């Protein structure tokens, strides 16, 4: 804006206007009024300042802050361009470009800020593009930056860019101690540390490993606005953790930084004696025992001994092995002990050696059967034999019951009890009339008692009948009484005592319930 003063035109930001309504002699004009707010004057449309709204860079890097003035038609005159740093409500000049006075960069930016276009530094400069270059960025450079154009007659035009400065963290992973020792107490200890120091923004740390440990995390806010993140990995050192890989993964913005170490854990020897296969028998040749160990550092001393005794005279010690010379004897039996020692400690292994008279039965290939397999085979063989025995017993029982069913085809409920000298088919009708209800022996005969009928009509007179062995009636004199109808008879009641002949006796088969069955009648 152009202001007119007494005798000269000047540039000014605002002008005071007084309105007088009384003569100059009025005392009210002697007081000084409060200054009014500045006026914003527009020289017309079309002017603008183009800038990026956000820019960023890393500490130590270079960044470009763009500022381009778009002039109007007809163009306005650019009187001056000023770059300012705006932080916490305070403005600080950075660089100034003036068509008449040239270019000026103020401390502390003098060594790190330049105008990108060389035309700005010419005697007749071109100020439409006043982009500046920031080099060797510092965390303190983070702020808002204003690019302001002073024009005539349009006035001031400005725009602003926000500059963010990042700090890439320093990441490293280290072992807590060069030598990690596994102790019998099995205490936890920190084996590795992953550090991400002085990062802005802060990093995120993770661990990748097969170890069964745990991680601890700690964050520290630094005075310059950066953050340091530390993570320790804690585990119980053991033989299993030796040579395990431990990887630290640091995620910073979109970057992924990894670092790995391999644990070197020292531990006492793990001892195992090998060579006894459970088949040491008399006169066997070329047997030996070997003390195998797993240790870090390696075992330096091996010591053999026989529990509750001394080593046999035929044994030779070669490093970690016992070589038994000659044939196996009962003297070799016993408990052999191996003590293995390294720089961390001493551990012991033992094996019980048994000597048998005869070897295990070797397979067809000639290889000896281990004792465990031999025992397992005996158990399986016993189980199979028991099953076969049970199956055979069941088969015999089935055949026996089946034959009993086929021996008697009738109904056992119809079997007849034989009385006297008669028999008939089960379920058949009697061949003669039923026996009288009462029979008695005559008093005058002791040698031969013949029954006589007492007051019974329609019976048969057995007392006057002589039986001839050749007659037909002799073959059919028998009568039967059903088991359900049998009665108790005393000696005086029975009429006959029948003693069958040899042919008939051979033909009869006794049953468990007291009855007899004819082979001719029932056997097929």
Coordinates of C-alpha atoms in Angstrom, one line a residue:
X1 CA 0.0 0.0 0.0
X2 CA 1.3 3.5 -0.9
X3 CA 1.0 6.1 1.8
X4 CA 1.5 9.8 1.3
X5 CA 3.4 11.8 3.9
X6 CA 4.6 15.4 4.0
X7 CA 6.8 15.7 1.1
X8 CA 7.3 12.0 0.3
X9 CA 5.5 8.8 -0.7
X10 CA 6.2 5.8 1.5
X11 CA 5.1 2.2 1.8
X12 CA 3.0 1.5 4.9
X13 CA 0.9 -1.2 6.4
X14 CA -2.0 1.0 7.5
X15 CA -3.2 4.6 7.7
X16 CA -5.1 6.5 10.3
X17 CA -8.2 8.4 9.2
X18 CA -9.6 11.1 11.3
X19 CA -13.1 12.5 10.8
X20 CA -13.4 16.2 12.0
X21 CA -16.9 17.5 12.8
X22 CA -15.9 20.7 14.7
X23 CA -13.5 23.5 14.2
X24 CA -9.9 22.8 14.8
X25 CA -10.0 24.8 17.9
X26 CA -12.3 22.2 19.5
X27 CA -10.6 20.8 22.6
X28 CA -11.9 17.3 21.8
X29 CA -9.4 17.0 19.0
X30 CA -6.5 17.3 21.3
X31 CA -7.0 13.7 22.6
X32 CA -5.3 10.8 20.7
X33 CA -7.7 8.1 19.7
X34 CA -6.9 4.3 19.8
X35 CA -5.4 3.1 16.5
X36 CA -7.8 1.1 14.4
X37 CA -7.1 -2.5 13.3
X38 CA -5.0 -2.8 10.0
X39 CA -6.9 -2.7 6.8
X40 CA -6.5 -5.5 4.3
X41 CA -6.4 -4.1 0.8
X42 CA -6.7 -6.1 -2.3
X43 CA -5.1 -5.2 -5.6
X44 CA -7.3 -7.5 -7.6
X45 CA -7.8 -11.3 -8.1
X46 CA -5.4 -13.8 -9.6
X47 CA -2.4 -13.8 -7.3
X48 CA -1.5 -16.8 -5.3
X49 CA 1.4 -18.6 -3.6
X50 CA 1.8 -22.3 -4.3
X51 CA 3.4 -24.6 -1.7
X52 CA 3.3 -28.2 -0.5
X53 CA 1.3 -28.5 2.7
X54 CA 3.5 -31.2 4.2
X55 CA 7.2 -32.1 3.7
X56 CA 9.4 -34.5 5.6
X57 CA 13.0 -35.6 5.8
X58 CA 15.4 -37.6 7.9
X59 CA 18.1 -36.1 10.1
X60 CA 21.2 -35.3 8.0
X61 CA 19.3 -35.5 4.7
X62 CA 18.2 -32.7 2.3
X63 CA 14.7 -31.5 1.7
X64 CA 13.2 -29.1 -0.8
X65 CA 10.6 -26.5 0.3
X66 CA 8.7 -25.3 -2.8
X67 CA 7.3 -21.7 -3.1
X68 CA 6.0 -20.4 -6.5
X69 CA 4.2 -17.1 -7.1
X70 CA 1.4 -17.1 -9.6
X71 CA 1.1 -13.5 -11.0
X72 CA -2.0 -11.9 -12.4
X73 CA -2.6 -10.2 -15.7
X74 CA -1.6 -7.4 -15.8
X75 CA 1.2 -8.6 -13.4
X76 CA 1.9 -7.0 -10.1
X77 CA 5.4 -5.9 -8.9
X78 CA 7.2 -8.2 -6.5
X79 CA 8.9 -6.0 -3.9
X80 CA 10.3 -8.7 -1.6
X81 CA 10.1 -12.4 -0.7
X82 CA 10.6 -13.5 2.9
X83 CA 11.0 -17.1 4.4
X84 CA 10.1 -17.4 8.0
X85 CA 10.1 -20.2 10.6
X86 CA 6.9 -20.3 12.7
X87 CA 7.2 -22.3 15.9
X88 CA 5.2 -22.0 19.1
X89 CA 3.6 -18.7 18.0
X90 CA 6.9 -17.1 17.1
X91 CA 8.2 -16.1 13.7
X92 CA 11.9 -16.3 12.8
X93 CA 13.4 -15.0 9.5
X94 CA 15.2 -17.6 7.5
X95 CA 16.0 -16.0 4.1
X96 CA 15.1 -12.8 2.2
X97 CA 15.2 -12.1 -1.5
X98 CA 15.0 -8.4 -2.5
X99 CA 15.3 -7.2 -6.2
X100 CA 17.4 -4.2 -5.1
X101 CA 19.4 -5.5 -2.1
X102 CA 19.9 -9.1 -3.2
X103 CA 19.7 -12.3 -1.1
X104 CA 20.2 -12.7 2.6
X105 CA 20.2 -16.0 4.7
X106 CA 20.2 -15.5 8.4
X107 CA 21.9 -17.6 11.0
X108 CA 21.6 -20.4 12.1
X109 CA 20.5 -21.4 8.6
X110 CA 23.2 -19.6 6.6
X111 CA 25.3 -22.7 5.9
X112 CA 22.3 -25.0 5.2
X113 CA 19.7 -23.0 3.3
X114 CA 20.0 -21.8 -0.3
X115 CA 17.6 -20.7 -3.0
X116 CA 17.1 -23.4 -5.6
X117 CA 16.9 -21.1 -8.6
X118 CA 20.1 -19.2 -9.5
X119 CA 18.0 -16.4 -11.1
X120 CA 17.1 -15.2 -7.7
X121 CA 20.7 -14.2 -7.1
X122 CA 21.1 -12.3 -10.3
X123 CA 21.5 -8.5 -10.4
X124 CA 18.1 -8.4 -12.1
X125 CA 16.5 -11.3 -10.3
X126 CA 13.4 -13.3 -11.1
X127 CA 11.4 -13.9 -8.0
X128 CA 8.5 -15.9 -9.2
X129 CA 10.2 -19.2 -8.0
X130 CA 11.8 -18.8 -4.6
X131 CA 12.1 -22.5 -3.6
X132 CA 14.7 -23.1 -0.9
X133 CA 16.8 -26.2 -0.2
X134 CA 17.4 -27.4 3.3
X135 CA 20.5 -29.6 3.7
X136 CA 21.8 -31.5 6.7
X137 CA 18.5 -31.5 8.5
X138 CA 18.3 -31.3 12.2
X139 CA 15.6 -32.2 14.6
X140 CA 15.4 -28.6 15.5
X141 CA 14.4 -27.7 11.9
X142 CA 11.0 -29.3 12.5
X143 CA 8.4 -26.5 12.3
X144 CA 6.0 -24.6 10.0
X145 CA 7.6 -22.4 7.3
X146 CA 6.0 -19.4 5.7
X147 CA 6.8 -18.0 2.3
X148 CA 5.5 -14.4 2.1
X149 CA 5.4 -12.2 -1.1
X150 CA 5.2 -8.4 -0.8
X151 CA 3.8 -6.9 -4.0
X152 CA 2.7 -3.6 -5.4
X153 CA -0.1 -2.6 -5.6
X154 CA -1.7 -6.0 -4.5
X155 CA -0.1 -6.2 -1.0
X156 CA 1.1 -9.3 0.8
X157 CA 0.5 -12.9 -0.4
X158 CA 1.7 -15.9 1.7
X159 CA 1.4 -19.6 2.2
X160 CA 2.8 -22.2 4.7
X161 CA 4.3 -25.7 4.7
X162 CA 4.8 -28.1 7.7
X163 CA 8.2 -29.7 7.8
X164 CA 8.6 -33.0 9.8
X165 CA 12.0 -34.3 10.6
X166 CA 12.4 -38.0 11.3
X167 CA 15.3 -39.7 13.1
X168 CA 16.2 -43.1 12.0
X169 CA 17.1 -45.2 15.1
X170 CA 20.4 -46.9 15.7
X171 CA 19.6 -50.6 16.0
X172 CA 21.9 -53.3 17.3
X173 CA 21.7 -56.7 19.0
X174 CA 24.3 -58.0 21.4
X175 CA 24.8 -61.0 23.6
X176 CA 24.7 -60.2 27.3
X177 CA 27.9 -62.1 27.9
X178 CA 30.2 -63.9 25.4
X179 CA 30.0 -67.1 27.5
X180 CA 26.6 -68.4 28.7
X181 CA 26.9 -71.2 31.2
X182 CA 24.0 -73.6 32.0
X183 CA 23.9 -74.1 35.7
X184 CA 22.2 -77.0 37.6
X185 CA 20.0 -74.5 39.4
X186 CA 18.3 -73.7 36.1
X187 CA 18.0 -70.0 36.8
X188 CA 16.7 -67.5 34.2
X189 CA 19.1 -65.0 32.7
X190 CA 19.3 -62.4 30.1
X191 CA 21.1 -63.8 27.1
X192 CA 20.6 -61.1 24.5
X193 CA 19.6 -57.4 24.2
X194 CA 18.0 -55.7 21.2
X195 CA 18.3 -51.9 21.2
X196 CA 16.7 -49.3 19.0
X197 CA 18.1 -45.9 20.1
X198 CA 17.2 -42.3 19.4
X199 CA 14.4 -43.0 16.9
X200 CA 11.7 -40.6 15.9
X201 CA 9.0 -41.9 15.9
X202 CA 9.7 -44.8 18.2
X203 CA 10.4 -48.3 16.9
X204 CA 8.6 -51.6 17.7
X205 CA 10.8 -54.6 18.7
X206 CA 9.8 -58.3 18.3
X207 CA 11.7 -61.6 18.7
X208 CA 11.8 -64.6 16.4
X209 CA 13.2 -67.8 17.9
X210 CA 12.4 -71.4 18.8
X211 CA 13.6 -70.8 22.3
X212 CA 11.0 -71.0 25.1
X213 CA 11.9 -67.7 26.8
X214 CA 10.4 -64.3 27.4
X215 CA 11.1 -60.7 26.4
X216 CA 11.1 -57.5 28.5
X217 CA 10.7 -54.0 27.0
X218 CA 11.7 -50.5 28.1
X219 CA 11.1 -47.1 26.5
X220 CA 13.1 -43.9 27.2
X221 CA 12.0 -40.5 26.1
X222 CA 15.0 -38.3 25.1
X223 CA 15.1 -34.6 25.5
X224 CA 15.5 -34.0 21.7
X225 CA 12.1 -35.7 21.0
X226 CA 13.5 -39.2 20.1
X227 CA 12.7 -42.5 21.8
X228 CA 15.0 -45.3 22.8
X229 CA 13.5 -48.8 23.0
X230 CA 15.4 -51.7 24.7
X231 CA 14.3 -55.3 24.8
X232 CA 16.0 -58.1 26.7
X233 CA 15.5 -61.8 26.0
X234 CA 15.4 -64.0 29.1
X235 CA 15.8 -67.8 29.1
X236 CA 17.0 -70.7 31.2
X237 CA 20.4 -71.7 29.6
X238 CA 20.6 -75.4 28.9
X239 CA 21.9 -78.0 26.5
X240 CA 18.8 -77.5 24.4
X241 CA 19.4 -73.7 24.0
X242 CA 23.0 -74.2 22.7
X243 CA 23.4 -73.2 19.0
X244 CA 19.8 -71.9 18.9
X245 CA 19.2 -68.8 16.7
X246 CA 17.8 -65.7 18.2
X247 CA 16.5 -62.9 15.9
X248 CA 15.6 -59.4 16.8
X249 CA 13.1 -57.6 14.4
X250 CA 12.8 -53.8 14.6
X251 CA 10.0 -52.2 12.8
X252 CA 10.5 -48.4 12.1
X253 CA 7.8 -46.8 10.1
X254 CA 7.7 -48.9 7.0
X255 CA 11.2 -50.4 7.4
X256 CA 12.0 -53.8 8.9
X257 CA 15.4 -54.2 10.4
X258 CA 16.6 -57.7 11.6
X259 CA 19.7 -58.8 13.4
X260 CA 20.5 -62.3 14.7
X261 CA 22.8 -64.1 17.0
X262 CA 23.5 -67.8 17.7
X263 CA 23.7 -68.7 21.4
X264 CA 26.9 -70.4 22.6
X265 CA 25.8 -72.2 25.8
X266 CA 28.4 -74.2 27.8
X267 CA 27.1 -77.1 29.8
X268 CA 28.2 -80.2 31.6
X269 CA 28.5 -83.5 29.7
X270 CA 25.5 -85.6 29.0
X271 CA 26.8 -89.2 29.3
X272 CA 25.4 -92.4 27.7
X273 CA 27.2 -95.8 27.7
X274 CA 26.6 -97.9 24.6
X275 CA 27.7 -101.3 23.5
X276 CA 25.7 -103.7 25.7
X277 CA 22.9 -105.2 23.6
X278 CA 21.5 -107.5 26.2
X279 CA 23.1 -110.6 24.6
X280 CA 26.5 -111.1 26.2
X281 CA 26.8 -114.8 26.5
X282 CA 29.7 -117.1 27.4
X283 CA 32.5 -117.4 24.9
X284 CA 31.2 -114.5 22.8
X285 CA 34.1 -112.5 21.2
X286 CA 34.8 -108.8 20.5
X287 CA 32.6 -107.0 23.0
X288 CA 33.2 -103.4 24.1
X289 CA 31.6 -100.4 25.9
X290 CA 31.8 -96.8 24.7
X291 CA 31.2 -93.7 26.8
X292 CA 29.4 -91.3 24.4
X293 CA 29.0 -87.7 25.6
X294 CA 27.4 -84.4 24.5
X295 CA 29.3 -81.5 26.1
X296 CA 30.4 -77.9 25.5
X297 CA 33.3 -77.5 25.8
X298 CA 34.3 -81.1 24.8
X299 CA 35.1 -83.7 27.4
X300 CA 38.8 -83.8 28.3
X301 CA 38.9 -86.7 30.9
X302 CA 37.2 -90.1 30.9
X303 CA 37.3 -92.3 33.9
X304 CA 36.0 -95.9 34.0
X305 CA 35.2 -98.1 37.0
X306 CA 33.2 -101.1 38.0
X307 CA 30.7 -100.5 40.8
X308 CA 31.6 -102.5 43.9
X309 CA 34.6 -104.0 42.3
X310 CA 37.6 -103.5 40.0
X311 CA 37.8 -103.7 36.3
X312 CA 38.5 -107.2 34.8
X313 CA 42.1 -107.9 34.0
X314 CA 41.2 -108.6 30.3
X315 CA 39.8 -105.1 29.7
X316 CA 41.7 -102.4 27.9
X317 CA 40.9 -98.7 28.1
X318 CA 41.1 -96.7 24.9
X319 CA 40.1 -93.1 25.3
X320 CA 36.3 -93.3 25.9
X321 CA 36.0 -97.1 25.3
X322 CA 36.5 -100.3 27.2
X323 CA 37.7 -103.2 25.0
X324 CA 37.2 -106.7 26.5
X325 CA 39.8 -109.1 25.2
X326 CA 39.1 -112.7 24.7
X327 CA 35.9 -114.6 25.3
X328 CA 33.1 -113.4 27.5
X329 CA 33.0 -114.9 31.0
X330 CA 30.8 -114.4 34.0
X331 CA 33.5 -112.2 35.5
X332 CA 32.5 -109.4 33.0
X333 CA 29.0 -109.1 34.6
X334 CA 28.4 -106.0 36.8
X335 CA 27.6 -102.2 36.7
X336 CA 30.1 -100.2 34.7
X337 CA 30.4 -96.5 35.4
X338 CA 31.9 -93.7 33.2
X339 CA 32.8 -90.3 34.6
X340 CA 33.2 -87.6 32.0
X341 CA 34.7 -84.2 32.8
X342 CA 34.9 -80.9 30.9
X343 CA 35.5 -77.3 31.8
X344 CA 32.1 -76.9 33.4
X345 CA 31.8 -80.0 35.5
X346 CA 31.6 -83.8 35.7
X347 CA 28.7 -86.1 34.9
X348 CA 28.3 -89.9 35.2
X349 CA 26.8 -92.6 33.1
X350 CA 26.3 -96.3 34.0
X351 CA 25.2 -99.6 32.4
X352 CA 24.3 -102.9 34.0
X353 CA 25.9 -105.8 32.1
X354 CA 24.4 -109.3 32.4
X355 CA 26.1 -112.5 31.1
X356 CA 24.0 -115.5 30.1
X357 CA 25.1 -119.0 29.3
X358 CA 23.5 -119.2 25.9
X359 CA 22.9 -116.5 23.3
X360 CA 19.5 -115.3 22.2
X361 CA 18.2 -117.1 19.1
X362 CA 19.5 -115.0 16.2
X363 CA 17.3 -114.3 13.2
X364 CA 18.0 -116.0 9.8
X365 CA 20.3 -113.2 8.8
X366 CA 22.6 -114.1 11.7
X367 CA 22.0 -110.9 13.7
X368 CA 21.5 -111.3 17.4
X369 CA 18.2 -110.5 18.9
X370 CA 18.3 -107.7 21.5
X371 CA 17.0 -108.6 24.9
X372 CA 14.0 -106.2 24.6
X373 CA 12.8 -107.8 21.4
X374 CA 13.3 -111.3 22.8
X375 CA 11.1 -110.5 25.8
X376 CA 8.5 -108.9 23.6
X377 CA 8.4 -112.1 21.4
X378 CA 8.0 -114.3 24.5
X379 CA 5.0 -112.3 25.7
X380 CA 3.4 -112.3 22.2
X381 CA 4.0 -116.1 21.8
X382 CA 2.4 -116.8 25.2
X383 CA -0.6 -114.7 24.3
X384 CA -1.1 -116.5 21.0
X385 CA -0.7 -119.9 22.7
X386 CA -3.3 -119.0 25.2
X387 CA -5.8 -118.0 22.5
X388 CA -5.2 -121.2 20.6
X389 CA -5.7 -123.3 23.8
X390 CA -9.0 -121.6 24.5
X391 CA -10.1 -122.1 20.9
X392 CA -9.3 -125.8 21.1
X393 CA -11.2 -126.3 24.4
X394 CA -14.2 -124.5 23.0
X395 CA -14.1 -126.7 19.9
X396 CA -14.0 -129.9 22.0
X397 CA -16.9 -128.7 24.1
X398 CA -18.9 -127.9 21.0
X399 CA -18.3 -131.4 19.5
X400 CA -19.3 -133.1 22.8
X401 CA -22.5 -131.2 23.1
X402 CA -23.3 -131.8 19.5
X403 CA -22.9 -135.5 19.8
X404 CA -25.1 -135.7 22.8
X405 CA -27.8 -133.9 20.9
X406 CA -27.4 -136.4 18.0
X407 CA -27.3 -139.5 20.3
X408 CA -30.9 -139.1 21.6
X409 CA -33.4 -137.7 19.1
X410 CA -36.5 -138.2 21.2
X411 CA -38.0 -136.1 23.9
X412 CA -36.4 -136.7 27.2
X413 CA -39.7 -135.9 28.9
X414 CA -41.1 -139.2 27.4
X415 CA -38.4 -141.5 28.7
X416 CA -39.7 -144.6 30.6
X417 CA -38.5 -146.1 33.8
X418 CA -38.1 -149.8 33.5
X419 CA -39.7 -151.9 36.1
X420 CA -39.5 -155.7 36.4
X421 CA -38.4 -157.3 33.2
X422 CA -40.1 -155.1 30.6
X423 CA -39.2 -152.2 28.4
X424 CA -40.7 -150.3 25.5
X425 CA -40.1 -147.3 23.3
X426 CA -40.4 -143.9 24.9
X427 CA -43.9 -142.6 24.3
X428 CA -45.2 -146.0 23.0
X429 CA -48.1 -147.9 24.3
X430 CA -47.5 -150.9 26.6
X431 CA -47.6 -154.4 24.9
X432 CA -49.7 -155.9 27.7
X433 CA -52.5 -154.8 30.0
X434 CA -51.5 -152.6 32.9
X435 CA -50.1 -154.2 36.0
X436 CA -52.6 -154.8 38.7
X437 CA -52.8 -152.2 41.4
X438 CA -51.9 -154.7 44.2
X439 CA -49.7 -157.7 44.1
X440 CA -48.8 -160.0 46.9
X441 CA -46.6 -163.0 47.5
X442 CA -48.1 -166.3 48.6
X443 CA -47.1 -167.3 52.1
X444 CA -46.4 -171.0 51.1
X445 CA -43.6 -170.3 48.7
X446 CA -40.1 -169.0 49.6
X447 CA -38.2 -170.1 46.5
X448 CA -40.3 -168.8 43.8
X449 CA -42.7 -166.0 44.3
X450 CA -45.4 -165.7 41.8
X451 CA -47.8 -162.9 41.7
X452 CA -51.5 -163.6 41.8
X453 CA -54.3 -161.2 40.9
X454 CA -56.4 -160.0 43.8
X455 CA -60.0 -159.0 43.0
X456 CA -59.1 -157.7 39.6
X457 CA -61.2 -158.5 36.6
X458 CA -59.7 -158.7 33.1
X459 CA -56.1 -159.2 34.4
X460 CA -53.6 -162.0 33.4
X461 CA -52.8 -165.0 35.5
X462 CA -49.1 -165.0 35.9
X463 CA -49.1 -167.5 38.7
X464 CA -50.1 -170.4 36.6
X465 CA -48.0 -169.4 33.5
X466 CA -44.6 -170.8 32.8
X467 CA -42.3 -168.8 30.8
X468 CA -40.4 -170.7 28.2
X469 CA -37.2 -169.1 26.9
X470 CA -38.1 -170.2 23.3
X471 CA -41.6 -168.9 23.2
X472 CA -42.4 -165.7 21.5
X473 CA -44.0 -164.3 24.6
X474 CA -40.7 -164.2 26.4
X475 CA -39.5 -161.4 24.1
X476 CA -42.4 -159.2 25.0
X477 CA -43.2 -159.6 28.6
X478 CA -42.1 -156.1 29.7
X479 CA -44.2 -153.3 30.9
X480 CA -43.2 -149.7 31.7
X481 CA -44.5 -147.0 34.0
X482 CA -44.2 -143.3 33.3
X483 CA -41.8 -141.5 35.5
X484 CA -44.7 -139.2 36.5
X485 CA -46.8 -142.2 37.4
X486 CA -44.2 -144.3 39.3
X487 CA -45.1 -145.4 42.8
X488 CA -43.1 -146.8 45.7
X489 CA -43.2 -150.6 45.9
X490 CA -41.8 -152.7 48.6
X491 CA -40.3 -156.1 48.2
X492 CA -43.5 -157.9 48.7
X493 CA -45.3 -155.9 46.0
X494 CA -43.0 -156.5 43.1
X495 CA -44.1 -159.4 40.9
X496 CA -40.9 -160.1 39.0
X497 CA -37.2 -159.6 39.4
X498 CA -36.0 -159.4 35.8
X499 CA -32.5 -160.3 34.9
X500 CA -32.1 -159.6 31.1
X501 CA -30.1 -161.9 29.0
X502 CA -26.8 -160.9 27.5
X503 CA -28.2 -159.7 24.2
X504 CA -30.7 -157.5 25.8
X505 CA -28.3 -156.1 28.4
X506 CA -25.8 -155.2 25.6
X507 CA -28.7 -153.5 23.8
X508 CA -29.6 -151.2 26.7
X509 CA -27.8 -147.9 27.6
X510 CA -28.1 -146.4 31.0
X511 CA -28.9 -142.7 31.4
X512 CA -27.9 -140.3 34.3
X513 CA -31.5 -140.1 35.5
X514 CA -31.7 -143.8 36.1
X515 CA -33.5 -144.7 32.9
X516 CA -32.3 -146.9 30.0
X517 CA -32.7 -146.6 26.3
X518 CA -32.4 -149.3 23.7
X519 CA -29.7 -148.8 21.1
X520 CA -31.9 -150.6 18.5
X521 CA -34.8 -148.3 19.1
X522 CA -33.0 -144.9 19.4
X523 CA -29.6 -145.0 18.0
X524 CA -29.3 -144.3 14.3

